[in-house]
Each structure stands twice: as C-alpha cells, then as structure tokens.
Short mmCIF file of C-alpha atoms in Angstrom, two decimals:
data_model
loop_
_atom_site.label_atom_id
_atom_site.label_comp_id
_atom_site.label_asym_id
_atom_site.label_seq_id
_atom_site.Cartn_x
_atom_site.Cartn_y
_atom_site.Cartn_z
CA LYS A 14 -58.28 -114.86 -217.28
CA PRO A 15 -56.00 -116.30 -214.57
CA ILE A 16 -56.15 -120.02 -213.97
CA PRO A 17 -57.60 -120.61 -210.46
CA LEU A 18 -54.88 -123.13 -209.57
CA VAL A 19 -52.17 -120.54 -210.28
CA ALA A 20 -54.00 -117.87 -208.31
CA ASN A 21 -54.23 -120.21 -205.33
CA ALA A 22 -50.48 -120.82 -205.10
CA PRO A 23 -49.12 -122.36 -201.91
CA THR A 24 -49.04 -120.15 -198.85
CA LEU A 25 -45.25 -120.05 -198.95
CA LEU A 26 -45.37 -117.98 -202.13
CA HIS A 27 -47.48 -115.42 -200.30
CA HIS A 28 -45.19 -115.29 -197.27
CA GLU A 29 -44.91 -111.85 -195.73
CA THR A 30 -41.12 -111.76 -196.08
CA LEU A 31 -41.28 -112.58 -199.80
CA GLN A 32 -43.92 -109.91 -200.28
CA GLU A 33 -41.70 -107.35 -198.55
CA ILE A 34 -38.79 -108.33 -200.80
CA GLU A 35 -41.04 -107.95 -203.84
CA LYS A 36 -42.10 -104.46 -202.71
CA LEU A 37 -38.48 -103.45 -202.22
CA ILE A 38 -37.43 -104.73 -205.65
CA ALA A 39 -40.45 -103.09 -207.30
CA SER A 40 -39.49 -99.77 -205.72
CA LEU A 41 -35.95 -100.12 -207.10
CA VAL A 42 -36.89 -101.10 -210.64
CA ALA A 43 -36.76 -98.08 -212.90
CA SER A 44 -40.14 -97.93 -214.59
CA THR A 45 -38.51 -96.07 -217.49
CA ALA A 46 -36.43 -99.20 -218.22
CA LEU A 47 -39.52 -101.39 -218.55
CA PRO A 48 -41.87 -101.74 -221.49
CA PRO A 49 -45.01 -99.68 -220.84
CA ASP A 50 -47.21 -102.75 -220.36
CA VAL A 51 -44.90 -104.46 -217.82
CA PRO A 52 -45.50 -103.41 -214.21
CA ALA A 53 -42.55 -103.22 -211.81
CA ALA A 54 -44.48 -105.52 -209.46
CA LEU A 55 -44.46 -108.25 -212.14
CA VAL A 56 -40.71 -107.90 -212.60
CA ALA A 57 -40.19 -108.03 -208.82
CA ARG A 58 -42.35 -111.16 -208.45
CA THR A 59 -40.45 -112.83 -211.29
CA LEU A 60 -37.05 -112.07 -209.75
CA VAL A 61 -38.15 -113.34 -206.33
CA ALA A 62 -39.62 -116.49 -207.88
CA ALA A 63 -36.45 -117.17 -209.87
CA ALA A 64 -34.26 -116.66 -206.81
CA PHE A 65 -36.51 -118.81 -204.63
CA THR A 66 -36.54 -121.61 -207.21
CA ALA A 67 -32.75 -121.44 -207.51
CA LEU A 68 -32.51 -121.87 -203.74
CA ILE A 69 -34.80 -124.88 -203.85
CA TRP A 70 -32.59 -126.38 -206.57
CA TRP A 71 -29.50 -125.61 -204.51
CA ALA A 72 -30.99 -127.32 -201.45
CA GLN A 73 -31.61 -130.46 -203.51
CA HIS A 74 -28.59 -130.55 -205.84
CA GLY A 75 -26.07 -127.84 -205.06
CA ALA A 76 -23.78 -129.45 -202.53
CA LYS A 77 -20.70 -127.99 -204.24
CA LEU A 78 -22.12 -124.45 -204.52
CA ARG A 79 -22.91 -121.71 -202.06
CA ALA A 80 -26.55 -120.64 -202.03
CA THR A 81 -25.54 -117.19 -203.24
CA ASP A 82 -23.59 -118.62 -206.17
CA ALA A 83 -26.52 -120.80 -207.24
CA THR A 84 -28.96 -117.89 -207.04
CA MET A 85 -26.75 -115.36 -208.79
CA GLY A 86 -25.78 -117.92 -211.43
CA ALA A 87 -29.43 -118.56 -212.24
CA LEU A 88 -30.23 -114.83 -212.42
CA ARG A 89 -27.16 -114.18 -214.60
CA ALA A 90 -28.21 -116.98 -216.94
CA ILE A 91 -31.68 -115.47 -217.28
CA ALA A 92 -30.19 -112.05 -217.95
CA ALA A 93 -27.72 -113.41 -220.53
CA THR A 94 -30.44 -115.36 -222.31
CA THR A 95 -32.82 -112.43 -222.53
CA SER A 96 -30.17 -109.87 -223.45
CA SER A 97 -28.99 -111.95 -226.40
CA ARG A 98 -32.43 -111.87 -228.02
CA PRO A 99 -33.16 -109.30 -230.72
#
C-alpha cells in the first residue's frame, strides 16, 4: 500500500512538462526489454526522477560541469551499476 506522503509528492513532480516527458519515454521503452512485472511508465518516471535529481545536484554543486554532463553522468552511473549485477 503506497505511503500517503509519497503519493502526495510536491506539485513540481506532477508538472505537466515532466508528465509529457514521462509519456514520451514510456512510449520509447521497449516493453519486450522489461521484466513482465515492470511497467514502462515506472521506468519512465524513474528516469525522469533521476535526471531531475541530477539537475538539482548540478545547480547546487556542479559549477565545473555542464547540466547535460551531470545528468548523463548520473544516468550512466546507474546503468553501469545495474548492468554489473548478476
């Protein structure tokens, strides 16, 4: 059962632009590449959240990086970490 606090995330997380990005990513994710119990919408939300969080980090700490480099670096690190697992 979802925790109410999580379900009532800040309005920014439900911003129309982020929702459109999620829909686009979900439409591009090949459902055949996902485990049967993992919806494309969940993968899309996760990618958007990771990218958004990387941008927040960049805004606070990334003076020597471009926003794109911070975001792609974070996504690459996630991919490398998960692909190295058995």
